[in-house]
Short mmCIF file of C-alpha atoms and ligand atoms in Angstrom, two decimals:
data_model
loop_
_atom_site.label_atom_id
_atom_site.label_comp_id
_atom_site.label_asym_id
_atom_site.label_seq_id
_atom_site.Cartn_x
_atom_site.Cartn_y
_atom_site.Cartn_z
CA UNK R 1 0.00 0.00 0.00
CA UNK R 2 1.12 3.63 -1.03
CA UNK R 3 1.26 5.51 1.76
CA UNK R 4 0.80 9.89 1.80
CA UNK R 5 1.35 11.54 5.48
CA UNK R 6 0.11 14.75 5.16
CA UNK R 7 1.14 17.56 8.13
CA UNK R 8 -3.03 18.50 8.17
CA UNK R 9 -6.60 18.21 7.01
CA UNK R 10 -5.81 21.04 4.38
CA UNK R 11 -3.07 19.35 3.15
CA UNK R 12 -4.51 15.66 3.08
CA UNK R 13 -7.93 17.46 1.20
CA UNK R 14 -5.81 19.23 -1.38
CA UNK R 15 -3.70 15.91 -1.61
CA UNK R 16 -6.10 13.25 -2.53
CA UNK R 17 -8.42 16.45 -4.62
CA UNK R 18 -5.24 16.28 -7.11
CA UNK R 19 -5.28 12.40 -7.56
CA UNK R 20 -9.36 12.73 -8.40
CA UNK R 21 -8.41 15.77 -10.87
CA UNK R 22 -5.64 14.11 -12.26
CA UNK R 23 -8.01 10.59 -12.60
CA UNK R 24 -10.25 13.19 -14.71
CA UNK R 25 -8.04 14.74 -17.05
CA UNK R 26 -6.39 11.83 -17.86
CA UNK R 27 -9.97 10.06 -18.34
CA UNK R 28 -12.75 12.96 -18.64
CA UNK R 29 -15.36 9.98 -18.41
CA UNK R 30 -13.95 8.16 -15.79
CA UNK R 31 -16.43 6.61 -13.22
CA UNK R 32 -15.55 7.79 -9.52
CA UNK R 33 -16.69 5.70 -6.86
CA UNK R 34 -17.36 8.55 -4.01
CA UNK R 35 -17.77 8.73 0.18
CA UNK R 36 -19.85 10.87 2.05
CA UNK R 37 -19.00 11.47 5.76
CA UNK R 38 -16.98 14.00 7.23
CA UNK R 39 -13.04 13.10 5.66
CA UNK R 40 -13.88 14.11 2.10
CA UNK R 41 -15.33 16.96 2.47
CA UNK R 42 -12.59 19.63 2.10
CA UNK R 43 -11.49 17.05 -0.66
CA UNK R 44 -15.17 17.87 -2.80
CA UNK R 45 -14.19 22.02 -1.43
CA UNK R 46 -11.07 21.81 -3.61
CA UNK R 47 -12.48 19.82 -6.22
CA UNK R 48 -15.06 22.78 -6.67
CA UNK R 49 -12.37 25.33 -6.29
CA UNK R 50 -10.54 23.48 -9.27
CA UNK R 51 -13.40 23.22 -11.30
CA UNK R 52 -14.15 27.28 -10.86
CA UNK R 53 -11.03 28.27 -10.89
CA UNK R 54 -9.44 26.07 -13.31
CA UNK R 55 -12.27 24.71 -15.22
CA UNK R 56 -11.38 21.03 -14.16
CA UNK R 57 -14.91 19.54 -16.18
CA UNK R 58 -16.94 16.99 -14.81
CA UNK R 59 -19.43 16.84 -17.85
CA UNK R 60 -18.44 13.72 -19.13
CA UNK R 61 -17.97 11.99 -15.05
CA UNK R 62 -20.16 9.35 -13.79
CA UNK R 63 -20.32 9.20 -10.13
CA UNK R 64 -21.39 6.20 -8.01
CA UNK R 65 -21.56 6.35 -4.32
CA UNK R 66 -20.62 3.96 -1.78
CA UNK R 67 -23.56 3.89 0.65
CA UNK R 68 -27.05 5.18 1.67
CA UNK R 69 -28.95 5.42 5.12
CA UNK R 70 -32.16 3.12 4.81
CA UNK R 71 -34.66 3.99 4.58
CA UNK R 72 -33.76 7.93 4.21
CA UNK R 73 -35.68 10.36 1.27
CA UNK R 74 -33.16 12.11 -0.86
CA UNK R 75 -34.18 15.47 0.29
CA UNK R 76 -34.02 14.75 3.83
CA UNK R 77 -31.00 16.55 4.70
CA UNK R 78 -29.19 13.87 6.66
CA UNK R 79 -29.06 11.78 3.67
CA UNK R 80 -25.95 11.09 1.63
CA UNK R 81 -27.52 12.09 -1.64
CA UNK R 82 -28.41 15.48 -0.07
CA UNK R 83 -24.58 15.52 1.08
CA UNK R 84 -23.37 14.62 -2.66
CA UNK R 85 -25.49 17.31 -4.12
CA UNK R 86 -24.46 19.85 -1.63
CA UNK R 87 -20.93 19.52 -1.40
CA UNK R 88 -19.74 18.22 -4.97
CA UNK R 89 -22.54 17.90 -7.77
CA UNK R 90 -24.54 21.40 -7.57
CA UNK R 91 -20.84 22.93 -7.26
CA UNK R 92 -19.20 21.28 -10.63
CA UNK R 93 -20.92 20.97 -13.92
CA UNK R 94 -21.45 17.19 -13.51
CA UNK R 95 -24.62 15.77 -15.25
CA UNK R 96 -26.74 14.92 -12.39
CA UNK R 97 -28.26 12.11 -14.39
CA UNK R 98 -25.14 10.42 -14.26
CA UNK R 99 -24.42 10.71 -10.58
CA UNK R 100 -25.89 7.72 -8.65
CA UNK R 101 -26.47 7.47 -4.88
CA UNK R 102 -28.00 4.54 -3.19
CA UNK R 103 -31.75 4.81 -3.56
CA UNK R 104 -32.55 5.23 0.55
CA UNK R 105 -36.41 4.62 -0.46
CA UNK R 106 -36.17 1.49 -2.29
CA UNK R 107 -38.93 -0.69 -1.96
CA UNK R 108 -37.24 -3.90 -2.60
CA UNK R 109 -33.71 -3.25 -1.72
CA UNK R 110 -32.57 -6.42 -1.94
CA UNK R 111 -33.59 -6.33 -5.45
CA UNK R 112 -31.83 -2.32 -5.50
CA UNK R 113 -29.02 -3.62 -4.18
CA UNK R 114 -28.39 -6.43 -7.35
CA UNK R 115 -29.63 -3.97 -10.08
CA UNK R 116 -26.94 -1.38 -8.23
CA UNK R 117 -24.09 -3.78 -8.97
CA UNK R 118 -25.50 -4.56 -12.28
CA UNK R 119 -25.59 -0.58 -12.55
CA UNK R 120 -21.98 -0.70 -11.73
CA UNK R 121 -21.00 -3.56 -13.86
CA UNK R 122 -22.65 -2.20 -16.48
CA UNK R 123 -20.45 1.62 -16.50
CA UNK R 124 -17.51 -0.22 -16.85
CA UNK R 125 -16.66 -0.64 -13.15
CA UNK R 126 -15.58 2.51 -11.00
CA UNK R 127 -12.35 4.11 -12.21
CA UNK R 128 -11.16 5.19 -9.00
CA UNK R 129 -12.70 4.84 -5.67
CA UNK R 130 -12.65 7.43 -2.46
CA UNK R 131 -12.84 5.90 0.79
CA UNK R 132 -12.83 7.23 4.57
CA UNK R 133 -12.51 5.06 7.19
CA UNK R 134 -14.67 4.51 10.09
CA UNK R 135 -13.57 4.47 13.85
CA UNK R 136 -13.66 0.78 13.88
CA UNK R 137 -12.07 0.44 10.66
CA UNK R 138 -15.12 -0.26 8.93
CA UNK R 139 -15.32 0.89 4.97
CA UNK R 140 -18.76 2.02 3.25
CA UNK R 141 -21.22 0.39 5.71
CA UNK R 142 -19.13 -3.00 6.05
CA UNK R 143 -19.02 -3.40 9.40
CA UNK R 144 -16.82 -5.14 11.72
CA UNK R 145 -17.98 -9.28 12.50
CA UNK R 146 -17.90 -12.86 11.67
CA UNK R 147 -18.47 -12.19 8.23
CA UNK R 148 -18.44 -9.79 5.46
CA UNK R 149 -20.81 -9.37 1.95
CA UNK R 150 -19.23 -9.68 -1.22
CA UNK R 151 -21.84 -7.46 -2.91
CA UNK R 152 -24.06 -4.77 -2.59
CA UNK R 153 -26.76 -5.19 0.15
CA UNK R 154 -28.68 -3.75 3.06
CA UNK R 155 -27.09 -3.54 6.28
CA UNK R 156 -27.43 -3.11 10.08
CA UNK R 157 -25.40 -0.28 11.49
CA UNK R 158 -23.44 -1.24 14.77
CA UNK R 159 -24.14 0.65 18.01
CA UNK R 160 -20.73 2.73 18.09
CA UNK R 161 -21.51 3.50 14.12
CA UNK R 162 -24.62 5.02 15.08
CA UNK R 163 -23.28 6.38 18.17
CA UNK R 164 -20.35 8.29 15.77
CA UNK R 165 -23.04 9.80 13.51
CA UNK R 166 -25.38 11.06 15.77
CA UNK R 167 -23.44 14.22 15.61
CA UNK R 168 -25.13 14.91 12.38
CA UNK R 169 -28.45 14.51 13.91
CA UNK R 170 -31.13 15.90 16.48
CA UNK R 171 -30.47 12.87 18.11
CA UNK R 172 -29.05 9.42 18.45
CA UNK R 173 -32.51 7.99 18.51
CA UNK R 174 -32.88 10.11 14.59
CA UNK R 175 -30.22 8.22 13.43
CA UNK R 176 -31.44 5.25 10.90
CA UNK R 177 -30.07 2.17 12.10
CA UNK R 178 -29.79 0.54 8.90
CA UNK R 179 -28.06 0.90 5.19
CA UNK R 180 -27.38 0.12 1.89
CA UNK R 181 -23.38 -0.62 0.99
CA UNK R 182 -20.94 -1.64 -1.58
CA UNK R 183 -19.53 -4.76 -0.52
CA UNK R 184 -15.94 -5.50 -0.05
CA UNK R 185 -15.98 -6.94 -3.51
CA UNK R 186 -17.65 -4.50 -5.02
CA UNK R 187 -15.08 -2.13 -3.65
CA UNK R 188 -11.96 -4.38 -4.19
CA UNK R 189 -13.57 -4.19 -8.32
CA UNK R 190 -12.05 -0.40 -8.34
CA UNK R 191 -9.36 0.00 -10.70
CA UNK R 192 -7.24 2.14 -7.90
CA UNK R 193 -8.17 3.29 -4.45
CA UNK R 194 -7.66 5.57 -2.11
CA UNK R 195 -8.50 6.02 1.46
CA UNK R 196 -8.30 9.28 3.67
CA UNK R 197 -8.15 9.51 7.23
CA UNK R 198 -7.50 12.14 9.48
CA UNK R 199 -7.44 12.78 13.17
CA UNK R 200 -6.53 11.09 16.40
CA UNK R 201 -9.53 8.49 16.54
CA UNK R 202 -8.92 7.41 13.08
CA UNK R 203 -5.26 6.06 14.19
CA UNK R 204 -6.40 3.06 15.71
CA UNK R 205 -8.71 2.08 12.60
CA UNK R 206 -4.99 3.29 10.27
CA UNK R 207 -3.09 0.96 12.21
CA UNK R 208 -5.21 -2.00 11.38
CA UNK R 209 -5.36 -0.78 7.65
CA UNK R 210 -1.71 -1.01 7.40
CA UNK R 211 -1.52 -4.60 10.09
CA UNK R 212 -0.97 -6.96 7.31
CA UNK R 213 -3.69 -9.26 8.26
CA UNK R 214 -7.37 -9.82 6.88
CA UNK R 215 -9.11 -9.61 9.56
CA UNK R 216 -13.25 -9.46 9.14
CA UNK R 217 -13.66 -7.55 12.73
CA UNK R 218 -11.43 -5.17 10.99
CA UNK R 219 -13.20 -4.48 7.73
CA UNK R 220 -10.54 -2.18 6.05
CA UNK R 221 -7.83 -4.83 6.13
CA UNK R 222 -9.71 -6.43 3.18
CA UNK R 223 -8.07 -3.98 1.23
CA UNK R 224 -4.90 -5.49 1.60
CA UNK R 225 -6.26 -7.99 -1.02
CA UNK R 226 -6.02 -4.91 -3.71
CA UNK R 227 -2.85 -3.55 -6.08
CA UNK R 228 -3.57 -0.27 -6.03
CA UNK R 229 -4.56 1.67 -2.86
CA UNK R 230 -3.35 4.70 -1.21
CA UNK R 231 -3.95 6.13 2.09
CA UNK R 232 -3.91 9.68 2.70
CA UNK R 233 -3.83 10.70 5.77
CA UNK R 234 -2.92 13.50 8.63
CA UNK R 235 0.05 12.86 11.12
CA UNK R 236 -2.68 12.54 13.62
CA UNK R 237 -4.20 9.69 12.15
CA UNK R 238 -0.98 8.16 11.10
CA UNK R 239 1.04 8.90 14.47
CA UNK R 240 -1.96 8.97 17.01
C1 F6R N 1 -19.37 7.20 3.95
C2 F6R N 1 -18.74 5.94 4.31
C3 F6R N 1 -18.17 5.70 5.67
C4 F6R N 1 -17.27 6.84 6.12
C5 F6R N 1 -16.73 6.56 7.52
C6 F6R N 1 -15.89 7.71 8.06
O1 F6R N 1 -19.83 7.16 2.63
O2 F6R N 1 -18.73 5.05 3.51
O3 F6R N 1 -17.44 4.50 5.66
O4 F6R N 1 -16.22 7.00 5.23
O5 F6R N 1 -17.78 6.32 8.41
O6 F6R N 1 -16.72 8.81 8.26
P1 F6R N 1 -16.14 10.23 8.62
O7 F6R N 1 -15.40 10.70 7.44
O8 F6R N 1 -17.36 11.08 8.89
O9 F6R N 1 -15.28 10.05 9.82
#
């Protein structure tokens, strides 16, 4: 694994916004595979810096996202859809039609999940996917157990997952306890990858990442299995 230490946020944000530009100009119809969460988002603030500033284009992108609350309505604005639009798509001149999120009203989502990979499959498989990293190294909504899903499917959040995003809600009891995730195969089909942490209580979850073990209470490790990842990161998450 290629490893970045970054001295700060800033730094890590302007940092991994370069390798997404660069994955554009070098393919203007890539397919990004994007997180929400807190991590990326001074990443997306450069992005749309670059694409003001220096007309970096996103007409020809297609986005796909990693994960969705469920059940959540896209304009509820706790849901990861609303987050995408917010802090990326209404900033860059990306055709919305080709940004997918997660559909956090699905009726079937069993059967959402399967068309979602199909979806995926279908695009040509996601150019180069963004990750953060959770607390308890989990990545999208793969959370730490016994086992893990290959695919795409509907998921229970764990108590300390729901416990780390109640800061976005009213809350705790607001926060949905379930969602719908990329699997660790669907992740692992990325042509490259890259992760970001940053901060203190990400350095546990980094030293995992970097253990050299597969470990399924550990979900990140899985992407030891890959050839091409990179973790960006702060000196806080790196050196605790
Ligand atoms: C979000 C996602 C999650 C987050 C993780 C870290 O789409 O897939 O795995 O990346 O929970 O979240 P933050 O960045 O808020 O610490």
């Amino acid at each position: 694994m290629k490893i970045i230490v970054c001295r700060n946020y800033a730094e890590m944000s302007a940092e991994s916004a370069k390798i997404v530009a660069d994955q554009i100009k070098s393919k203007p119809d890539c397919v990004l595979g994007l997180a929400t969460g807190s991590t990326p988002e001074g990443m997306y603030a450069c992005l749309s810096t670059m694409h003001r500033d220096e007309k970096l284009d996103f007409s020809k992108v297609t986005s796909v996202n990693l994960d969705e609350y469920y059940p959540i309505a896209p304009d509820n604005d706790q849901s990861y859809r609303y987050f995408m639009n917010f802090h990326l798509f209404d900033k860059v001149n990306i055709d919305k039609s080709n940004t997918y999120v997660p559909d956090g009203t699905a009726e079937d989502p069993d059967k959402f999940c399967a068309d979602y990979e199909k979806l995926i499959e279908e695009l040509g498989g996601v150019d180069l996917q963004v990750l953060g990293i959770g607390r308890n190294a989990h990545i999208g909504f793969n959370e730490p157990g016994d086992i893990l899903y290959p695919d795409t499917h509907l998921t229970e959040l764990t108590p300390s997952t729901v416990e780390a995003n109640s800061r976005f809600f009213d809350s705790v009891d607001d926060v949905p306890k379930h969602a719908l995730t990329m699997g660790i195969a669907s992740i692992l089909r990325a042509k490259k990858i890259i992760v970001l942490a940053s901060g203190k209580e990400k350095h546990n979850a980094v030293l995992k990442l970097l253990g050299n073990t597969l470990e399924t209470k550990y979900p990140a490790t899985m992407l030891a299995l890959h050839h091409d990842v990179t973790l960006i990161c702060d000196d806080a998450a790196y050196n605790g």
